[in-house]
CSV table of C-alpha atoms and ligand atoms in Angstrom, one decimal:
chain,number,residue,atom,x,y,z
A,4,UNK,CA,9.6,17.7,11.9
A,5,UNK,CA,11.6,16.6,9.0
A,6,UNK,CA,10.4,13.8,7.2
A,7,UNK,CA,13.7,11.9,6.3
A,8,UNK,CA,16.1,10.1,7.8
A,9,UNK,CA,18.3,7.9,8.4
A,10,UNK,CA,17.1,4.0,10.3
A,11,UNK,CA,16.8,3.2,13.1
A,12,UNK,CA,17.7,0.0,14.5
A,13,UNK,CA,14.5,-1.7,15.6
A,14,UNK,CA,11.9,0.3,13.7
A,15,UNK,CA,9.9,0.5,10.5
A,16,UNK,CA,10.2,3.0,7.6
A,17,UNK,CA,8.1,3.6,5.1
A,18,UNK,CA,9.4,4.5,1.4
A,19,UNK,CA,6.9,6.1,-1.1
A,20,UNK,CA,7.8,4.8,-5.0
A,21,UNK,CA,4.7,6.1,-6.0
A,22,UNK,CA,2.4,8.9,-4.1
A,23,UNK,CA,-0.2,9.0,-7.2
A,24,UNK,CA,-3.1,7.7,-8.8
A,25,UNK,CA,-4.2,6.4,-12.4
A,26,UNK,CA,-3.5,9.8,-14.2
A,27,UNK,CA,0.0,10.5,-15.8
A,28,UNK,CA,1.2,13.7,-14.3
A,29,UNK,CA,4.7,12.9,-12.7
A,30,UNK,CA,4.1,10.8,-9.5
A,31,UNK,CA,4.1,6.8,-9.6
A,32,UNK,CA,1.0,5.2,-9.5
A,33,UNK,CA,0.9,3.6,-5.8
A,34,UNK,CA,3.6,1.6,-4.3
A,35,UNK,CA,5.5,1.8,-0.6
A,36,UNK,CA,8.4,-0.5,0.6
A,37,UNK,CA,7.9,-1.2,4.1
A,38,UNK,CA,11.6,-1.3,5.8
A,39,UNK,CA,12.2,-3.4,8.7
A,40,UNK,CA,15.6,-2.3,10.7
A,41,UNK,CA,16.5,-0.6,7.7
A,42,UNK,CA,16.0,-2.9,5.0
A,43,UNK,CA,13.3,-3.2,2.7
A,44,UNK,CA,11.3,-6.8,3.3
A,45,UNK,CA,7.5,-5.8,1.9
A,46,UNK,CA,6.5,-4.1,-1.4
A,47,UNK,CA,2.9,-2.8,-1.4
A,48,UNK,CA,1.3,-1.9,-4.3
A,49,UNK,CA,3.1,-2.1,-7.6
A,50,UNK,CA,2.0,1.2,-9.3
A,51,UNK,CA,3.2,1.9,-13.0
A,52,UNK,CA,6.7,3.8,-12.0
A,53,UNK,CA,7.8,1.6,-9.3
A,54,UNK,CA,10.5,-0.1,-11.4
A,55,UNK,CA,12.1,3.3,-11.9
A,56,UNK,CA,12.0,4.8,-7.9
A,57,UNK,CA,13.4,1.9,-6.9
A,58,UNK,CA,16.4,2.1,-9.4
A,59,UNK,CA,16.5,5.9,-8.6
A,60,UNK,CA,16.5,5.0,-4.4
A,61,UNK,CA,19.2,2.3,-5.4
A,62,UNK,CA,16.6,0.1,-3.2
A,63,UNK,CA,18.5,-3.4,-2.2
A,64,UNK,CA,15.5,-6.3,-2.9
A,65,UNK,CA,17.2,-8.5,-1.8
A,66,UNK,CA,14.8,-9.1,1.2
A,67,UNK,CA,11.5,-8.4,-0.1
A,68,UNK,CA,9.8,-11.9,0.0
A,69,UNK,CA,6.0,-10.2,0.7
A,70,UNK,CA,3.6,-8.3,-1.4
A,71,UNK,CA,0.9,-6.7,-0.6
A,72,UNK,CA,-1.8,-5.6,-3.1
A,73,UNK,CA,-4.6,-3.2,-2.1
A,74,UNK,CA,-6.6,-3.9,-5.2
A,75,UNK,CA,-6.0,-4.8,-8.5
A,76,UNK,CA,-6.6,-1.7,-10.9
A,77,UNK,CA,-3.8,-1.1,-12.8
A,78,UNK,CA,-2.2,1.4,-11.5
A,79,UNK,CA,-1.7,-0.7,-8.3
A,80,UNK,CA,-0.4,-3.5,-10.4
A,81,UNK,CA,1.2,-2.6,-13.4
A,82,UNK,CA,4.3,-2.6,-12.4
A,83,UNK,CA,4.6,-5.8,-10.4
A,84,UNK,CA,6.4,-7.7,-13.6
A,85,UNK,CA,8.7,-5.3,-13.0
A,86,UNK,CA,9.2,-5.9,-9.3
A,87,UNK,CA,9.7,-9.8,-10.3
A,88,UNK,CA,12.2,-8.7,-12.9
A,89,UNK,CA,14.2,-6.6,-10.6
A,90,UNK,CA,14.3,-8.8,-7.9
A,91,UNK,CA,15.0,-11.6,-10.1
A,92,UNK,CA,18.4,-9.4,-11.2
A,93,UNK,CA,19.3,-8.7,-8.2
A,94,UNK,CA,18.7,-11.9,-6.1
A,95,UNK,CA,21.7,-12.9,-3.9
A,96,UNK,CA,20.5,-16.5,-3.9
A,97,UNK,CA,19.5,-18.6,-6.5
A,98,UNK,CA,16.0,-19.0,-5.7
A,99,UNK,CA,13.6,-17.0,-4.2
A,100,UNK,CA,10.1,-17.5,-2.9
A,101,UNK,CA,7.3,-14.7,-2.3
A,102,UNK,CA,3.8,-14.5,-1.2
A,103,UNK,CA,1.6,-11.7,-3.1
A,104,UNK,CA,-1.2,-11.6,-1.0
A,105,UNK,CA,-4.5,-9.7,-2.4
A,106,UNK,CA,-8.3,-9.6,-2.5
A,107,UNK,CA,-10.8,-12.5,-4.2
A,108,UNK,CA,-12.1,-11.9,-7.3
A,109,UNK,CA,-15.4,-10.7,-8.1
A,110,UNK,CA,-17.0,-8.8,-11.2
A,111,UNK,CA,-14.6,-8.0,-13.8
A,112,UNK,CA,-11.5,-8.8,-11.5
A,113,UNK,CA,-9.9,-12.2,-11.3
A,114,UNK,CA,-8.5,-13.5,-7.7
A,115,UNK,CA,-4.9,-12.4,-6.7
A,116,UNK,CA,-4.1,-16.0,-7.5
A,117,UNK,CA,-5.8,-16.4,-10.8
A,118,UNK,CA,-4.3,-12.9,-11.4
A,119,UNK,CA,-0.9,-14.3,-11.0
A,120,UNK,CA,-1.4,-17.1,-13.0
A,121,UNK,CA,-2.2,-15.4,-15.8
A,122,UNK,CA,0.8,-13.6,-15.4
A,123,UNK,CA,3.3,-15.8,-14.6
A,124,UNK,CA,2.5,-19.5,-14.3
A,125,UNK,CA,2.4,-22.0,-17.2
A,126,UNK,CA,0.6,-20.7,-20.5
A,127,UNK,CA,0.5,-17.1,-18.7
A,128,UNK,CA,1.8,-13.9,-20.5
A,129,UNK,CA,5.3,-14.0,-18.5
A,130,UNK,CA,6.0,-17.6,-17.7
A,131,UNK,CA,9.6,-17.0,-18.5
A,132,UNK,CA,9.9,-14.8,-15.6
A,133,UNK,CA,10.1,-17.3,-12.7
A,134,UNK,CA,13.2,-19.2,-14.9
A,135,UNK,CA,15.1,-16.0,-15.7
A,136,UNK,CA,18.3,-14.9,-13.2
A,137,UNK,CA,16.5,-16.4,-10.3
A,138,UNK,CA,14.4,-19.4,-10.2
A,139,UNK,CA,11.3,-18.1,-8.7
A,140,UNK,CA,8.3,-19.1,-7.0
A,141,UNK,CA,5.2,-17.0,-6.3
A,142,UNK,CA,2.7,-18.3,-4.0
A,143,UNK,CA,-0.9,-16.3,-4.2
A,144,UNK,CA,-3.3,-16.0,-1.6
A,145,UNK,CA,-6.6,-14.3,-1.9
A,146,UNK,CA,-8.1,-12.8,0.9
A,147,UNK,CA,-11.5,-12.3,2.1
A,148,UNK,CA,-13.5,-9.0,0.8
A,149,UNK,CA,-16.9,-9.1,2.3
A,150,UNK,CA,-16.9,-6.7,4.9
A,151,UNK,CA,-18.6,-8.5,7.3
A,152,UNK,CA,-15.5,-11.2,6.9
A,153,UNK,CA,-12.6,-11.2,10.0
A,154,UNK,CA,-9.5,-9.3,9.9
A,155,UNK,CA,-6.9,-12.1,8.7
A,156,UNK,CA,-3.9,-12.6,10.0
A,157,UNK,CA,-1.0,-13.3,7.2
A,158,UNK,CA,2.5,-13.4,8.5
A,159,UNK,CA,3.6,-13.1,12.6
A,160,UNK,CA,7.1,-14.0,12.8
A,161,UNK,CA,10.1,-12.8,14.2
A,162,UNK,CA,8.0,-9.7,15.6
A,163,UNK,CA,7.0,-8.7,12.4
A,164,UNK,CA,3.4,-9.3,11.9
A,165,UNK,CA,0.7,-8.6,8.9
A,166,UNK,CA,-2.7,-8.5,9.1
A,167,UNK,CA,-5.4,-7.3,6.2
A,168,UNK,CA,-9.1,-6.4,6.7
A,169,UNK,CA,-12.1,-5.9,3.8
A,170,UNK,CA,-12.3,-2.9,2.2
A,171,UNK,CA,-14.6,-1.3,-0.6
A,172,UNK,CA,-13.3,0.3,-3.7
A,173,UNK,CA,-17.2,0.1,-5.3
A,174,UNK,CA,-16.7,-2.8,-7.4
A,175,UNK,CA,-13.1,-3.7,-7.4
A,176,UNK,CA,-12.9,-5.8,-4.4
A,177,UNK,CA,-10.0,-4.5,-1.8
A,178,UNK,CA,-8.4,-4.8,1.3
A,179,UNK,CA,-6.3,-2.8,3.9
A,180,UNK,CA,-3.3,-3.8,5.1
A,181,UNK,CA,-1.1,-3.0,8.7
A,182,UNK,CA,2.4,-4.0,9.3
A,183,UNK,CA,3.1,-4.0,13.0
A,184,UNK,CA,7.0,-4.3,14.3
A,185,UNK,CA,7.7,-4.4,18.2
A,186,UNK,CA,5.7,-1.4,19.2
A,187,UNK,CA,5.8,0.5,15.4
A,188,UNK,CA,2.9,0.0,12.9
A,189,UNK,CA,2.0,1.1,9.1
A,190,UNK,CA,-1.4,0.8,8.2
A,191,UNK,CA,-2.5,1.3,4.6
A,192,UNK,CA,-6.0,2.4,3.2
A,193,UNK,CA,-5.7,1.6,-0.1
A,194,UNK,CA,-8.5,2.9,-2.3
A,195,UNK,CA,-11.7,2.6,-0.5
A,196,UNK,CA,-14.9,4.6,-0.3
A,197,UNK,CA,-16.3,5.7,3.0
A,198,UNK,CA,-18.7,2.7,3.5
A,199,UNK,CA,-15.6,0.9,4.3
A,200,UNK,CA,-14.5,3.3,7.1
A,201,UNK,CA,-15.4,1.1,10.4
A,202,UNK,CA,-13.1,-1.8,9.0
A,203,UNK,CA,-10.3,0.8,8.2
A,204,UNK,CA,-10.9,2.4,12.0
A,205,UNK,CA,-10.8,-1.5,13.6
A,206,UNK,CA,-7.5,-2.3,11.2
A,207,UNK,CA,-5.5,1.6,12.0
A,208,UNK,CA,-6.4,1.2,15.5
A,209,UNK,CA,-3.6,3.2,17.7
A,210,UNK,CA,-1.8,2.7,14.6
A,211,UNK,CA,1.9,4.6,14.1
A,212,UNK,CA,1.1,5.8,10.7
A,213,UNK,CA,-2.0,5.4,8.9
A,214,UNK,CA,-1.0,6.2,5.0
A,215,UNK,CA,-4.6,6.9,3.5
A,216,UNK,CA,-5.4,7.5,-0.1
A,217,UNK,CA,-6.8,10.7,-0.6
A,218,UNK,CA,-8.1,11.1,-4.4
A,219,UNK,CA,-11.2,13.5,-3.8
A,220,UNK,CA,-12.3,16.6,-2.4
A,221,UNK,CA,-14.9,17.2,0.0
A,222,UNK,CA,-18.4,17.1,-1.4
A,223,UNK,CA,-19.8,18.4,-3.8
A,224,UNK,CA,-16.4,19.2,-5.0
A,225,UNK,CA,-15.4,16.3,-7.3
A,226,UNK,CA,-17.4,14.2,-9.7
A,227,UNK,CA,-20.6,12.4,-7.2
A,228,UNK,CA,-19.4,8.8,-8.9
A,229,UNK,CA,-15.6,9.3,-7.5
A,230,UNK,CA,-17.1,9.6,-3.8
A,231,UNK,CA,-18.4,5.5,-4.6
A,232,UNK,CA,-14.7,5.0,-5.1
A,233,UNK,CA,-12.5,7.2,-2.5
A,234,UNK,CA,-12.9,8.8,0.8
A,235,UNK,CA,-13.4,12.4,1.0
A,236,UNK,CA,-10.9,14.3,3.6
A,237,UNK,CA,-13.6,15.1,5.8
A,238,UNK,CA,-13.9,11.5,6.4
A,239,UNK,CA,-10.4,10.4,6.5
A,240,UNK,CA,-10.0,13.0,9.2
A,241,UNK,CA,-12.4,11.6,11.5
A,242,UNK,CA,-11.7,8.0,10.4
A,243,UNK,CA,-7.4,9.0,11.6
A,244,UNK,CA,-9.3,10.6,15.1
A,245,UNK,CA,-11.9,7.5,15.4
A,246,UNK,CA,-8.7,5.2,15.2
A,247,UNK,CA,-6.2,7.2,17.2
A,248,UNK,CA,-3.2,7.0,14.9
A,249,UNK,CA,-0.2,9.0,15.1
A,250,UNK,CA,0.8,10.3,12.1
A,251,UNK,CA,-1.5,10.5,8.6
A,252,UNK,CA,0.2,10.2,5.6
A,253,UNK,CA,-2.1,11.6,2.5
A,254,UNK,CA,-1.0,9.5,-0.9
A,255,UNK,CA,-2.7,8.6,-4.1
A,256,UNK,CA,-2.8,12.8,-4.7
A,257,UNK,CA,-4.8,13.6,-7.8
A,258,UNK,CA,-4.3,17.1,-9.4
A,259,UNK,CA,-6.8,18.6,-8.1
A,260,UNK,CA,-5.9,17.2,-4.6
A,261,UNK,CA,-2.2,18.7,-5.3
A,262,UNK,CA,-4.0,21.8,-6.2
A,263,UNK,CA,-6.3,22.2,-3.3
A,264,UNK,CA,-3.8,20.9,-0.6
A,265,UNK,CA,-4.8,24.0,2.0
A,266,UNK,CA,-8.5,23.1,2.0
A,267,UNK,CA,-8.0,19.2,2.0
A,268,UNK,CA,-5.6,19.7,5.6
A,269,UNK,CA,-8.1,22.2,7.0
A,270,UNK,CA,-10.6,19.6,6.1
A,271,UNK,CA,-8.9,16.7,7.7
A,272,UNK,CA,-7.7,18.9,11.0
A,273,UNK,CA,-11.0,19.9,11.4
A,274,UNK,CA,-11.5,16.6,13.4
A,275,UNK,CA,-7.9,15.1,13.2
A,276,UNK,CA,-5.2,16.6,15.6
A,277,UNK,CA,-2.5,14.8,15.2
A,278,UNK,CA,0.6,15.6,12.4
A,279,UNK,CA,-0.6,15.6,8.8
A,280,UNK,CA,1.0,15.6,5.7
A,281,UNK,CA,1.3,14.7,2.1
A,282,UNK,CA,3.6,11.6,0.8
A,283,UNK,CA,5.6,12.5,-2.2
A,284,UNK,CA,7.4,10.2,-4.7
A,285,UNK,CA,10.7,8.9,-2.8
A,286,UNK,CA,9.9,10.2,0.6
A,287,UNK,CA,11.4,8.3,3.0
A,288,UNK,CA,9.5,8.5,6.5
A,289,UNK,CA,11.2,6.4,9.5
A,290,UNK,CA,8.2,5.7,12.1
A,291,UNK,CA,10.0,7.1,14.6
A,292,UNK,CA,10.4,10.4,13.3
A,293,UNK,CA,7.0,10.5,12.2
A,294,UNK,CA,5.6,10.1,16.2
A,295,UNK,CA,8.3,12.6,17.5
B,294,ZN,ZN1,-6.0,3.8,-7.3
């Protein structure tokens, strides 16, 4: 099964800018573009790197109006002044209007929307932004991260339709994400641990593609306080058979994921029968291959 391709009309593609984590060893740190009849319409994740995959992929931005944000730890975020700045060059109109959606605050994390603000609204560190090339306007909305809370449902229009669920990412509050299109859909994990795993089944559900973030080995194999933060393969492998999807897409690869990728699949097909695989920077996955 290859795993690139050209669009099709009528179906979703997913396009890795960054397949990696928080440490610097050549991936991005995590962001997708979701592709809708070939053309890109929701960033998720803004991973340090970004900015330069999607100059590499020649990306057109033109569409993208919705972002998604799993969590807030920097190397989810630290590129997204880069996203406004790219978009802002390369705006056919002269205005543009997105909603960043994203988890409350709590702890030592701010809102989505306070995050924002301190970015980009008046007094923040890059108010310039939103006045230079395209007028701009960036509408926040925090979403719910108890996970007791509903599933929310953030866009449903023209077929395309959004919705998010609670996650846990110990305590850096997060959220999942799925994308549905007629009958296509791209769920993402984000960073979660596994006490967040029946909210991740109820969101994947007969999913497409279920692109979960793999960042530790099964126990005892990586350091015990990582397993409060990620989602050992053991567990992601019944979570992808629990929820039926139809593809699993690995991302967020640490180094000593990358170096242990035999025993993480066995792990995860173990339980998981379905296709398998690892994302890599610039992959570019058409849901329709991926269910072939
Ligand atoms: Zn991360």
């Amino acid at each position: 099964m290859g795993l690139s391709g050209t669009a099709l009309a009528g179906s979703l593609a997913l396009v890795v800018l960054g397949s990696g984590g928080p440490r610097p060893f050549g991936r991005g740190g995590s962001s997708y573009i979701v592709e809708v009849n070939g053309t890109p319409r929701i960033l998720v994740d803004a991973g340090p790197g970004m900015f330069l995959r999607v100059g590499e992929l020649n990306l057109n931005l033109d569409q993208v109006d919705t972002v998604l944000l799993t969590h807030l730890h920097i190397d989810h975020t630290g590129d997204l002044p880069g996203f406004f700045l790219a978009r802002s060059l390369t705006v056919s109109g002269s205005s543009a209007r997105f909603n960043v959606f994203g988890p409350a605050g709590g702890g030592l994390f701010p809102s989505t929307t306070r995050f924002l603000n301190l970015l980009f609204e008046k007094g923040g560190a890059w108010e310039y932004q939103k006045t230079f090339g395209a007028d701009e306007e960036i509408h926040g909305v925090d979403l719910p991260t108890d996970l007791t809370s509903r599933e929310s449902q953030l866009l449903y229009k023209d077929g395309l339709r959004i919705t998010a669920i609670a996650t846990h990412h110990d305590d850096c509050p997060s959220v999942a994400y799925r994308v549905d299109y007629q009958n296509e859909s791209i769920a993402f994990s984000g960073d979660m641990d596994a006490s967040a795993l029946p909210n991740l089944i109820r969101l994947a559900k007969g999913c497409s593609l279920l692109v979960f973030h793999c960042a530790v080995l099964d126990p005892p194999n990586s350091p015990a306080l990582l397993y409060t933060l990620h989602t050992a393969p053991k567990h992601i492998g019944e979570a992808a058979r629990d929820a039926q999807v139809k593809f699993l897409l690995l991302s967020h690869t640490a180094p000593d994921v990358e170096g242990a990728s035999r025993s993480v699949l066995e792990s995860i097909k173990a339980s998981y029968n379905g296709p398998v695989s690892f994302a890599h920077d610039k992959m570019r996955l058409p849901v329709t291959m991926a269910i072939k």
